[in-house]
C-alpha cells in the first residue's frame, strides 16, 4: 500500500532545509520539530535579519549564543535563550542545536541581501524551503505589507530559482484572504488586480497618495494583511516556474496542543489576548457572536502539515500548485460561546494570583451595545482608578491600557462577528498517504482535537508563558475569593447609590408636583 511507503523521518535524513521567518511564532515551532523529530537532518539554514546598528557577524554570534550554545553554558547562565520552545531539546539533546546555521539576510533586500558565499552554500545544499516570513499586523500600512508579504516571497522565489537541488517550496499563507466568499476552497483565487500592477502602483506613489487609495485597492478584504497574502499567492503561482510549490493556509494559529509543550504560546495576538485579559479581570466585554464558529488551530498542526506537504511535494514531483487549508471549523467546529465557557471554567478552576478584579466576561454582538458596555465596565472604572492614583501621586495608566486594548480588539472584531467555511479536504487526503508512524509523529488530524482539554491547556499556557503568573492554586483561590467579596460589596454600594439617586429624583419630581397642586 502507498501509505506503507511514507517515511518522513527517513525523507529528511541528510537533507538541508532553508527557513525564513524562523524567529517568529510558527518558525520557532518548525525549527524545534525538525530538530527533535528528524534528528538526522543535515542542516537547518535560518534567515536572520541583522539588528540595526549591529554588524552582521556580531548578530550571527549573538544568535549562536541563543541557539547553539552548549548545555553547560546554558546551565551556568539560565535565561540565555529567550524562548522556552527549545526547552526539551536543551535538556535532552543540546548537541542537535549545532545543526542550526544562521544566514544573515533581510527579506526587504534584493536576493535577501545574502552574501555570495552564503548564497552559494544555500544553492548547493538546500533541497526544501519553508517560507513563513511575513508581517501579521492587521493594521500595517500598505507599503510595508507589500514589501514584506508580496515582495518578500518574490525575492525568495528569485533565490529559489538558483538552488540546484530544490525539491519543494512550502509557502505559508492564511485561510483569511478570500473573505468575500462564505466557503473558501483549496484553490488560488484570482485577485482584482495583478501582482505586477500592484507593485507598480506601490512603487510610484508617495506615502500620502498610497494611504488615500488603500481602502480602494484593498476592496472587500478586511485589512492589508489579508489583501497582500492573497496577492502573494497569485504572484507565486505566476513565477514559480519549474519549482515544486505548495501553499499552506492556517486559520487562527493559537497555543500548542501537545508540542513543543502543552499550552505553549509566545504572543498575545487574537484569542490569547482575550484569555489573558479575562484571567486578569481586565477584559470584561468582547464583541463577538457566541453561536458562530471561531476557527482556531493549535500551532503544531500547520507545522506538521507543512513538513508532510514538503515530503509529498518533493516525492510526487507534481507541477500543480496544491493548496492546503489548515483549519478546524469544517471538520471539528468550536463556537466562540463554547470557547468562552470552557476558558472561563478553566480560569475559575486554576485562577491567577496577580489579578486586577474578579474575572467576568460577556460576548456582545451589537456594536452600540458593545460600546456602551465597554464604557461602563472598562472606561468608567479606569477613569475612577486613574483619578484615585493621581491623588496618591501615582502615574495614571489604566485608561491608556484600555485604549490600546480597544485598538487591538477592533482589528479582531471583524473575525469574531462573522464566520466562514474553510474546506480542508487536501490535508485529510494527505493523511491517508502517510504511514501510521508518520501520522502519530507528525499529527495534524483536527478531528482528534478534544476542545475542552485543549482550551484548558491553552489557559494554563497563557497564565504561565504570557502572564508569567506562578502563584499556587491554593493561594490564587484565596486571592480570587477576596476579589469576589470585594465585587459583591462594590455592587451593593453601587445599588444603594442608585436607590438613593432614584428616591431623590422621585421626591423631586413628585414632591414638586404635590406642592404645585
Short mmCIF file of C-alpha atoms in Angstrom, two decimals:
data_model
loop_
_atom_site.label_atom_id
_atom_site.label_comp_id
_atom_site.label_asym_id
_atom_site.label_seq_id
_atom_site.Cartn_x
_atom_site.Cartn_y
_atom_site.Cartn_z
CA UNK A 1 0.00 0.00 0.00
CA UNK A 2 1.11 3.57 -0.69
CA UNK A 3 0.78 4.54 3.00
CA UNK A 4 3.42 1.94 3.90
CA UNK A 5 5.95 3.76 1.73
CA UNK A 6 5.79 7.06 3.61
CA UNK A 7 8.67 7.60 5.99
CA UNK A 8 9.08 11.28 6.66
CA UNK A 9 11.88 10.89 9.19
CA UNK A 10 13.87 8.99 6.56
CA UNK A 11 12.92 11.58 3.93
CA UNK A 12 14.55 14.39 5.95
CA UNK A 13 17.67 12.32 6.73
CA UNK A 14 20.74 14.00 5.23
CA UNK A 15 18.70 16.87 3.79
CA UNK A 16 19.20 20.58 4.35
CA UNK A 17 16.28 22.99 4.65
CA UNK A 18 16.10 26.77 4.44
CA UNK A 19 13.62 28.58 6.72
CA UNK A 20 12.51 32.19 6.53
CA UNK A 21 10.58 33.66 9.45
CA UNK A 22 12.35 31.19 11.71
CA UNK A 23 12.40 33.53 14.70
CA UNK A 24 8.61 34.02 14.60
CA UNK A 25 5.91 32.01 16.35
CA UNK A 26 5.49 29.43 13.58
CA UNK A 27 9.17 29.43 12.71
CA UNK A 28 10.35 28.52 16.21
CA UNK A 29 7.99 25.54 16.35
CA UNK A 30 9.08 24.43 12.87
CA UNK A 31 12.78 24.50 13.77
CA UNK A 32 12.15 22.71 17.07
CA UNK A 33 10.10 19.99 15.38
CA UNK A 34 12.68 19.40 12.66
CA UNK A 35 15.49 19.04 15.19
CA UNK A 36 13.52 16.86 17.59
CA UNK A 37 11.67 14.52 15.23
CA UNK A 38 14.18 14.46 12.36
CA UNK A 39 17.46 14.17 14.28
CA UNK A 40 19.42 13.06 11.20
CA UNK A 41 18.60 16.17 9.21
CA UNK A 42 21.81 17.63 7.83
CA UNK A 43 21.25 21.35 8.42
CA UNK A 44 18.57 23.96 9.09
CA UNK A 45 19.59 27.24 7.47
CA UNK A 46 17.79 30.09 9.22
CA UNK A 47 17.48 33.56 7.67
CA UNK A 48 18.37 36.10 10.37
CA UNK A 49 17.99 39.84 9.89
CA UNK A 50 20.92 41.80 11.35
CA UNK A 51 19.90 44.23 14.06
CA UNK A 52 20.01 47.90 13.25
CA UNK A 53 23.38 49.37 14.08
CA UNK A 54 24.90 45.94 14.62
CA UNK A 55 27.39 44.16 12.39
CA UNK A 56 26.17 41.02 10.68
CA UNK A 57 28.89 38.90 12.26
CA UNK A 58 28.06 40.02 15.80
CA UNK A 59 24.36 39.37 15.10
CA UNK A 60 25.20 35.84 13.98
CA UNK A 61 27.37 35.31 17.05
CA UNK A 62 24.51 36.53 19.23
CA UNK A 63 22.17 34.09 17.52
CA UNK A 64 24.66 31.29 18.06
CA UNK A 65 24.73 32.15 21.74
CA UNK A 66 20.96 31.94 21.83
CA UNK A 67 20.58 28.78 19.81
CA UNK A 68 23.72 26.69 19.66
CA UNK A 69 25.30 27.46 22.99
CA UNK A 70 26.47 24.39 24.84
CA UNK A 71 24.46 22.74 27.56
CA UNK A 72 26.93 23.60 30.30
CA UNK A 73 26.97 27.28 29.38
CA UNK A 74 23.19 27.26 29.50
CA UNK A 75 23.25 25.63 32.92
CA UNK A 76 25.62 28.30 34.20
CA UNK A 77 23.70 31.14 32.59
CA UNK A 78 19.97 30.36 32.78
CA UNK A 79 17.88 32.67 30.63
CA UNK A 80 20.47 32.97 27.85
CA UNK A 81 17.88 31.53 25.47
CA UNK A 82 14.91 33.83 25.05
CA UNK A 83 12.36 31.16 24.14
CA UNK A 84 11.13 28.15 26.08
CA UNK A 85 10.26 26.40 22.83
CA UNK A 86 13.70 24.70 22.85
CA UNK A 87 13.43 23.64 26.48
CA UNK A 88 13.13 19.90 25.77
CA UNK A 89 15.97 19.95 23.26
CA UNK A 90 18.24 21.84 25.63
CA UNK A 91 17.59 19.21 28.27
CA UNK A 92 17.65 16.03 26.19
CA UNK A 93 19.77 16.67 23.08
CA UNK A 94 21.59 20.02 23.23
CA UNK A 95 24.11 18.92 20.60
CA UNK A 96 21.42 18.84 17.88
CA UNK A 97 21.23 22.64 18.00
CA UNK A 98 24.56 22.70 16.16
CA UNK A 99 22.59 21.84 13.01
CA UNK A 100 21.02 25.33 13.02
CA UNK A 101 23.06 27.57 10.72
CA UNK A 102 22.13 31.27 10.74
CA UNK A 103 22.27 33.09 7.42
CA UNK A 104 22.46 36.88 7.55
CA UNK A 105 19.81 38.46 5.34
CA UNK A 106 16.80 40.72 5.08
CA UNK A 107 13.56 39.99 3.18
CA UNK A 108 13.33 43.66 2.18
CA UNK A 109 16.56 43.47 0.15
CA UNK A 110 17.07 42.03 -3.32
CA UNK A 111 18.25 38.46 -3.01
CA UNK A 112 17.59 38.92 0.70
CA UNK A 113 20.97 40.67 0.88
CA UNK A 114 22.62 37.26 1.34
CA UNK A 115 26.38 37.25 0.86
CA UNK A 116 27.75 35.47 -2.25
CA UNK A 117 29.38 32.85 -0.02
CA UNK A 118 26.16 32.08 1.88
CA UNK A 119 24.12 32.12 -1.32
CA UNK A 120 26.41 29.54 -2.92
CA UNK A 121 26.10 27.38 0.20
CA UNK A 122 22.30 27.52 0.05
CA UNK A 123 22.14 26.89 -3.69
CA UNK A 124 24.43 23.86 -3.43
CA UNK A 125 22.97 22.30 -0.29
CA UNK A 126 19.26 23.12 0.23
CA UNK A 127 16.52 20.85 -1.08
CA UNK A 128 13.50 22.07 0.93
CA UNK A 129 12.42 25.68 1.62
CA UNK A 130 9.81 26.82 4.15
CA UNK A 131 8.68 30.43 3.84
CA UNK A 132 6.89 31.82 6.90
CA UNK A 133 8.36 35.33 6.88
CA UNK A 134 5.59 37.95 6.90
CA UNK A 135 4.11 40.85 8.78
CA UNK A 136 0.97 39.65 10.56
CA UNK A 137 -0.18 43.08 11.70
CA UNK A 138 -3.74 43.71 10.52
CA UNK A 139 -3.28 47.49 10.60
CA UNK A 140 0.03 47.59 8.74
CA UNK A 141 0.37 50.34 6.13
CA UNK A 142 0.05 49.01 2.60
CA UNK A 143 3.60 49.81 1.51
CA UNK A 144 5.11 47.84 4.40
CA UNK A 145 2.66 44.98 3.95
CA UNK A 146 3.51 44.75 0.24
CA UNK A 147 7.24 44.96 0.97
CA UNK A 148 7.14 42.03 3.37
CA UNK A 149 4.20 39.90 2.19
CA UNK A 150 4.45 40.30 -1.59
CA UNK A 151 7.96 41.42 -2.50
CA UNK A 152 9.41 39.11 0.18
CA UNK A 153 8.07 35.93 -1.47
CA UNK A 154 9.05 37.32 -4.88
CA UNK A 155 12.64 37.80 -3.70
CA UNK A 156 12.61 34.31 -2.18
CA UNK A 157 11.47 32.89 -5.49
CA UNK A 158 14.45 34.57 -7.15
CA UNK A 159 16.77 32.83 -4.68
CA UNK A 160 14.97 29.50 -5.10
CA UNK A 161 15.43 29.57 -8.86
CA UNK A 162 19.19 29.42 -8.24
CA UNK A 163 19.00 26.35 -5.96
CA UNK A 164 20.34 23.32 -7.80
CA UNK A 165 18.79 20.66 -5.55
CA UNK A 166 15.47 22.28 -4.63
CA UNK A 167 12.63 19.76 -4.48
CA UNK A 168 9.90 21.67 -2.64
CA UNK A 169 8.97 25.22 -1.64
CA UNK A 170 6.25 25.42 1.02
CA UNK A 171 4.76 28.89 1.43
CA UNK A 172 2.71 29.85 4.49
CA UNK A 173 -0.33 31.95 3.59
CA UNK A 174 -3.56 32.47 5.56
CA UNK A 175 -7.04 31.00 5.35
CA UNK A 176 -8.45 34.52 5.74
CA UNK A 177 -7.50 36.01 2.39
CA UNK A 178 -10.66 35.48 0.31
CA UNK A 179 -13.35 36.52 2.77
CA UNK A 180 -15.80 37.84 0.19
CA UNK A 181 -16.86 34.20 -0.08
CA UNK A 182 -18.72 32.16 2.55
CA UNK A 183 -16.91 28.96 1.62
CA UNK A 184 -13.20 29.07 0.79
CA UNK A 185 -11.94 26.21 -1.37
CA UNK A 186 -8.36 24.97 -1.60
CA UNK A 187 -7.59 26.92 -4.76
CA UNK A 188 -5.76 30.14 -5.59
CA UNK A 189 -8.44 32.70 -6.32
CA UNK A 190 -7.89 35.44 -8.90
CA UNK A 191 -7.21 38.87 -7.42
CA UNK A 192 -8.91 42.12 -8.53
CA UNK A 193 -5.51 43.50 -9.54
CA UNK A 194 -2.47 41.64 -10.82
CA UNK A 195 0.56 41.43 -8.53
CA UNK A 196 2.70 43.24 -11.10
CA UNK A 197 0.20 46.13 -11.34
CA UNK A 198 0.01 46.47 -7.55
CA UNK A 199 3.79 46.60 -7.28
CA UNK A 200 3.89 49.33 -9.93
CA UNK A 201 1.31 51.38 -8.02
CA UNK A 202 3.08 50.99 -4.67
CA UNK A 203 6.47 51.89 -6.15
CA UNK A 204 5.34 55.02 -7.96
CA UNK A 205 3.08 56.67 -5.33
CA UNK A 206 4.19 58.64 -2.29
CA UNK A 207 3.04 57.68 1.20
CA UNK A 208 0.11 60.11 1.40
CA UNK A 209 -1.27 59.20 -2.00
CA UNK A 210 -0.93 55.48 -1.31
CA UNK A 211 -2.71 55.84 2.02
CA UNK A 212 -5.56 57.72 0.36
CA UNK A 213 -6.26 54.89 -2.10
CA UNK A 214 -5.52 51.94 0.21
CA UNK A 215 -9.17 51.22 1.00
CA UNK A 216 -9.99 51.32 -2.73
CA UNK A 217 -7.20 48.85 -3.52
CA UNK A 218 -7.97 46.53 -0.61
CA UNK A 219 -11.66 46.47 -1.51
CA UNK A 220 -13.59 43.74 0.33
CA UNK A 221 -10.52 42.45 2.16
CA UNK A 222 -10.69 43.33 5.88
CA UNK A 223 -7.10 44.59 6.09
CA UNK A 224 -3.78 44.93 4.29
CA UNK A 225 -2.56 41.63 5.76
CA UNK A 226 -5.27 39.51 4.12
CA UNK A 227 -5.01 41.53 0.91
CA UNK A 228 -1.26 41.13 0.47
CA UNK A 229 -1.31 37.43 1.36
CA UNK A 230 -3.84 36.83 -1.42
CA UNK A 231 -1.70 38.82 -3.88
CA UNK A 232 1.36 36.80 -2.85
CA UNK A 233 -0.39 33.52 -3.69
CA UNK A 234 -1.18 34.80 -7.18
CA UNK A 235 2.38 36.06 -7.66
CA UNK A 236 3.94 32.74 -6.59
CA UNK A 237 1.72 30.80 -8.97
CA UNK A 238 2.80 33.08 -11.83
CA UNK A 239 6.53 33.00 -11.06
CA UNK A 240 7.29 29.55 -9.60
CA UNK A 241 8.17 28.07 -12.99
CA UNK A 242 9.66 24.59 -12.50
CA UNK A 243 9.93 24.95 -8.72
CA UNK A 244 7.61 22.45 -6.95
CA UNK A 245 5.38 24.79 -4.94
CA UNK A 246 2.70 24.18 -2.30
CA UNK A 247 0.75 26.62 -0.14
CA UNK A 248 -0.42 26.02 3.43
CA UNK A 249 -3.17 28.29 4.76
CA UNK A 250 -3.61 28.17 8.56
CA UNK A 251 -6.64 29.79 10.15
CA UNK A 252 -6.20 31.43 13.59
CA UNK A 253 -2.97 29.93 14.95
CA UNK A 254 -3.10 29.51 18.71
CA UNK A 255 -1.24 27.78 21.56
CA UNK A 256 0.21 24.30 21.24
CA UNK A 257 -1.96 21.25 21.88
CA UNK A 258 0.95 18.97 22.90
CA UNK A 259 4.15 20.11 21.17
CA UNK A 260 6.62 21.55 21.91
CA UNK A 261 4.79 21.57 25.26
CA UNK A 262 1.06 21.73 26.08
CA UNK A 263 -0.29 25.28 26.02
CA UNK A 264 2.95 26.90 24.82
CA UNK A 265 2.43 30.37 23.35
CA UNK A 266 4.77 33.33 22.90
CA UNK A 267 2.48 36.15 21.79
CA UNK A 268 -0.71 37.84 22.91
CA UNK A 269 -2.38 38.03 19.50
CA UNK A 270 -6.01 37.10 18.86
CA UNK A 271 -7.74 34.72 21.31
CA UNK A 272 -4.66 34.69 23.57
CA UNK A 273 -5.29 38.36 24.36
CA UNK A 274 -8.88 37.54 25.28
CA UNK A 275 -7.80 34.70 27.58
CA UNK A 276 -5.14 36.83 29.27
CA UNK A 277 -7.42 39.85 29.66
CA UNK A 278 -10.25 37.81 31.16
CA UNK A 279 -7.96 35.98 33.57
CA UNK A 280 -6.52 39.26 34.83
CA UNK A 281 -10.00 40.70 35.36
CA UNK A 282 -9.02 43.40 32.86
CA UNK A 283 -11.27 42.43 29.95
CA UNK A 284 -14.96 42.14 30.76
CA UNK A 285 -16.76 42.57 27.44
CA UNK A 286 -15.81 41.34 23.97
CA UNK A 287 -17.56 41.94 20.67
CA UNK A 288 -18.47 38.52 19.32
CA UNK A 289 -21.38 36.31 18.33
CA UNK A 290 -21.26 33.25 20.61
CA UNK A 291 -23.10 30.99 18.16
CA UNK A 292 -20.50 31.44 15.40
CA UNK A 293 -17.54 29.14 14.81
CA UNK A 294 -14.15 30.52 15.80
CA UNK A 295 -11.64 28.68 13.66
CA UNK A 296 -8.67 28.06 15.99
CA UNK A 297 -5.76 25.81 15.05
CA UNK A 298 -3.06 24.69 17.55
CA UNK A 299 0.35 25.84 16.35
CA UNK A 300 1.91 22.40 15.77
CA UNK A 301 -0.86 21.38 13.34
CA UNK A 302 0.17 23.72 10.49
CA UNK A 303 3.83 22.92 11.24
CA UNK A 304 3.29 19.16 10.94
CA UNK A 305 1.20 19.73 7.83
CA UNK A 306 3.99 21.83 6.29
CA UNK A 307 6.51 19.06 6.90
CA UNK A 308 4.18 16.48 5.35
CA UNK A 309 3.40 18.76 2.41
CA UNK A 310 7.12 19.19 1.71
CA UNK A 311 7.56 15.41 1.72
CA UNK A 312 4.58 14.88 -0.60
CA UNK A 313 5.54 17.71 -2.97
CA UNK A 314 9.13 16.52 -3.26
CA UNK A 315 8.31 12.84 -3.77
CA UNK A 316 5.35 13.27 -6.17
CA UNK A 317 7.08 15.94 -8.30
CA UNK A 318 3.78 17.39 -9.49
CA UNK A 319 3.70 20.68 -11.40
CA UNK A 320 0.34 21.51 -9.81
CA UNK A 321 0.37 24.17 -7.08
CA UNK A 322 -1.54 22.44 -4.33
CA UNK A 323 -3.25 24.47 -1.59
CA UNK A 324 -3.90 23.09 1.90
CA UNK A 325 -6.35 24.88 4.19
CA UNK A 326 -5.31 24.13 7.76
CA UNK A 327 -8.40 24.79 9.85
CA UNK A 328 -10.80 23.17 12.30
CA UNK A 329 -14.19 24.72 11.55
CA UNK A 330 -15.11 22.33 8.74
CA UNK A 331 -14.01 19.11 10.46
CA UNK A 332 -14.21 19.84 14.21
CA UNK A 333 -16.05 23.13 14.85
CA UNK A 334 -15.75 25.17 18.05
CA UNK A 335 -18.09 28.10 18.66
CA UNK A 336 -16.99 31.31 20.35
CA UNK A 337 -19.58 30.59 23.03
CA UNK A 338 -18.00 27.22 23.84
CA UNK A 339 -14.57 28.81 23.79
CA UNK A 340 -15.74 31.41 26.33
CA UNK A 341 -17.42 28.85 28.59
CA UNK A 342 -14.52 26.38 28.70
CA UNK A 343 -11.87 29.08 29.09
CA UNK A 344 -13.74 30.78 31.92
CA UNK A 345 -14.25 27.47 33.72
CA UNK A 346 -10.52 26.78 33.38
CA UNK A 347 -9.67 30.18 34.90
CA UNK A 348 -12.04 29.58 37.81
CA UNK A 349 -10.53 26.15 38.46
CA UNK A 350 -6.90 27.38 38.23
CA UNK A 351 -7.08 31.16 38.76
CA UNK A 352 -4.22 33.58 38.58
CA UNK A 353 -2.94 35.36 41.66
CA UNK A 354 -1.91 38.62 40.00
CA UNK A 355 -5.35 39.94 39.05
CA UNK A 356 -6.94 43.39 38.80
CA UNK A 357 -10.50 42.38 39.57
CA UNK A 358 -12.78 39.36 39.82
CA UNK A 359 -12.93 37.77 36.33
CA UNK A 360 -16.09 38.05 34.26
CA UNK A 361 -16.75 38.06 30.52
CA UNK A 362 -19.69 38.82 28.25
CA UNK A 363 -19.82 38.43 24.46
CA UNK A 364 -21.89 41.14 22.76
CA UNK A 365 -22.55 41.20 19.01
CA UNK A 366 -24.33 44.56 18.55
CA UNK A 367 -21.81 47.36 18.05
CA UNK A 368 -23.66 50.04 20.05
CA UNK A 369 -24.46 47.68 22.92
CA UNK A 370 -20.82 46.67 22.99
CA UNK A 371 -19.60 50.29 23.07
CA UNK A 372 -21.97 51.14 25.92
CA UNK A 373 -20.93 48.05 27.89
CA UNK A 374 -17.24 48.75 27.28
CA UNK A 375 -17.68 52.30 28.57
CA UNK A 376 -19.49 51.12 31.70
CA UNK A 377 -17.31 48.12 32.55
CA UNK A 378 -13.94 49.30 31.21
CA UNK A 379 -13.61 53.05 30.97
CA UNK A 380 -15.64 54.37 33.91
CA UNK A 381 -13.76 52.15 36.43
CA UNK A 382 -10.48 53.01 34.66
CA UNK A 383 -11.09 56.77 34.98
CA UNK A 384 -12.04 56.35 38.65
CA UNK A 385 -8.93 54.28 39.45
CA UNK A 386 -6.63 56.62 37.49
CA UNK A 387 -8.10 59.62 39.33
CA UNK A 388 -7.51 57.96 42.70
CA UNK A 389 -4.00 57.13 41.55
CA UNK A 390 -3.30 60.77 40.76
CA UNK A 391 -4.41 61.74 44.29
CA UNK A 392 -1.91 59.22 45.64
CA UNK A 393 0.85 60.55 43.39
CA UNK A 394 0.87 57.57 41.02
CA UNK A 395 1.09 57.68 37.23
CA UNK A 396 -2.34 57.04 35.63
CA UNK A 397 -2.17 54.16 33.17
CA UNK A 398 -5.39 52.15 33.15
CA UNK A 399 -7.26 54.32 30.62
CA UNK A 400 -4.24 54.16 28.33
CA UNK A 401 -4.17 50.37 28.65
CA UNK A 402 -7.85 50.11 27.70
CA UNK A 403 -7.30 52.38 24.71
CA UNK A 404 -4.52 50.09 23.47
CA UNK A 405 -6.64 47.00 24.12
CA UNK A 406 -9.56 48.53 22.21
CA UNK A 407 -7.32 49.21 19.22
CA UNK A 408 -6.10 45.61 19.23
CA UNK A 409 -9.61 44.19 19.69
CA UNK A 410 -11.04 46.38 16.91
CA UNK A 411 -8.76 44.51 14.45
CA UNK A 412 -10.09 41.20 15.76
CA UNK A 413 -13.78 42.19 15.78
CA UNK A 414 -14.17 41.62 12.05
CA UNK A 415 -13.40 37.93 12.59
CA UNK A 416 -15.37 37.36 15.81
CA UNK A 417 -18.73 38.53 14.43
CA UNK A 418 -18.50 36.55 11.17
CA UNK A 419 -17.75 33.01 10.16
CA UNK A 420 -16.57 31.19 7.05
CA UNK A 421 -16.24 27.60 5.96
CA UNK A 422 -12.68 26.65 5.06
CA UNK A 423 -12.72 23.45 3.04
CA UNK A 424 -9.80 21.33 4.27
CA UNK A 425 -10.04 18.11 2.24
CA UNK A 426 -6.46 18.10 0.97
CA UNK A 427 -5.00 17.70 4.45
CA UNK A 428 -7.29 14.73 5.11
CA UNK A 429 -6.27 13.13 1.81
CA UNK A 430 -2.61 13.65 2.67
CA UNK A 431 -3.11 11.86 5.99
CA UNK A 432 -4.33 8.81 4.09
CA UNK A 433 -0.99 8.65 2.25
CA UNK A 434 1.04 8.66 5.45
CA UNK A 435 2.15 5.66 7.47
CA UNK A 436 0.66 5.13 10.94
CA UNK A 437 4.04 6.09 12.43
CA UNK A 438 4.14 9.35 10.47
CA UNK A 439 0.54 10.17 11.37
CA UNK A 440 1.48 9.79 15.03
CA UNK A 441 4.75 11.75 14.85
CA UNK A 442 3.52 14.46 12.50
CA UNK A 443 -0.13 14.56 13.59
CA UNK A 444 -2.42 17.18 12.06
CA UNK A 445 -5.82 15.46 12.02
CA UNK A 446 -8.00 18.20 13.53
CA UNK A 447 -10.82 15.71 14.06
CA UNK A 448 -8.87 14.32 17.01
CA UNK A 449 -8.74 17.60 18.96
CA UNK A 450 -10.53 17.49 22.31
CA UNK A 451 -11.53 21.13 22.71
CA UNK A 452 -12.08 21.03 26.46
CA UNK A 453 -8.65 19.53 27.04
CA UNK A 454 -7.06 21.94 24.57
CA UNK A 455 -8.59 25.16 25.88
CA UNK A 456 -7.85 24.15 29.48
CA UNK A 457 -4.18 23.75 28.49
CA UNK A 458 -4.38 26.99 26.48
CA UNK A 459 -5.48 28.90 29.59
CA UNK A 460 -2.73 27.29 31.68
CA UNK A 461 -0.18 28.13 28.97
CA UNK A 462 -1.31 31.74 28.79
CA UNK A 463 -1.02 32.01 32.56
CA UNK A 464 2.49 30.52 32.53
CA UNK A 465 4.12 31.78 29.34
CA UNK A 466 2.36 35.13 28.76
CA UNK A 467 1.29 36.41 32.18
CA UNK A 468 4.23 34.78 33.98
CA UNK A 469 1.89 34.08 36.89
CA UNK A 470 3.29 31.27 39.01
CA UNK A 471 1.00 31.72 42.02
CA UNK A 472 -0.01 28.41 43.57
CA UNK A 473 -3.63 27.37 43.06
CA UNK A 474 -4.31 27.43 46.80
CA UNK A 475 -3.03 30.98 47.20
CA UNK A 476 -4.72 32.17 43.99
CA UNK A 477 -8.10 30.87 45.17
CA UNK A 478 -7.74 32.85 48.41
CA UNK A 479 -6.96 35.99 46.40
CA UNK A 480 -9.83 35.49 43.95
CA UNK A 481 -12.26 34.87 46.83
CA UNK A 482 -11.31 38.26 48.30
CA UNK A 483 -11.97 39.92 44.95
CA UNK A 484 -15.29 38.07 44.74
CA UNK A 485 -16.48 39.59 48.02
CA UNK A 486 -15.00 42.97 47.11
CA UNK A 487 -17.05 42.85 43.92
CA UNK A 488 -20.18 41.96 45.90
CA UNK A 489 -19.61 44.86 48.31
CA UNK A 490 -18.94 47.23 45.41
CA UNK A 491 -22.12 46.10 43.65
CA UNK A 492 -24.06 46.61 46.91
CA UNK A 493 -22.69 50.14 47.34
CA UNK A 494 -23.49 51.00 43.73
CA UNK A 495 -27.00 49.61 44.18
CA UNK A 496 -27.53 51.74 47.29
CA UNK A 497 -26.26 54.81 45.44
CA UNK A 498 -28.65 54.13 42.57
CA UNK A 499 -31.56 53.62 45.01
CA UNK A 500 -30.65 56.88 46.77
CA UNK A 501 -30.50 58.76 43.46
CA UNK A 502 -33.78 57.19 42.39
CA UNK A 503 -35.51 58.20 45.62
CA UNK A 504 -34.17 61.76 45.33
CA UNK A 505 -35.45 62.00 41.76
CA UNK A 506 -38.79 60.55 42.80
CA UNK A 507 -39.03 63.04 45.65
CA UNK A 508 -38.02 65.94 43.42
CA UNK A 509 -40.47 65.07 40.65
CA UNK A 510 -43.50 64.02 42.64
CA UNK A 511 -42.80 66.27 45.64
CA UNK A 512 -42.68 69.25 43.30
CA UNK A 513 -45.91 68.14 41.67
CA UNK A 514 -47.68 67.90 45.03
CA UNK A 515 -46.51 71.39 46.02
CA UNK A 516 -47.73 72.72 42.69
CA UNK A 517 -51.22 71.43 43.43
#
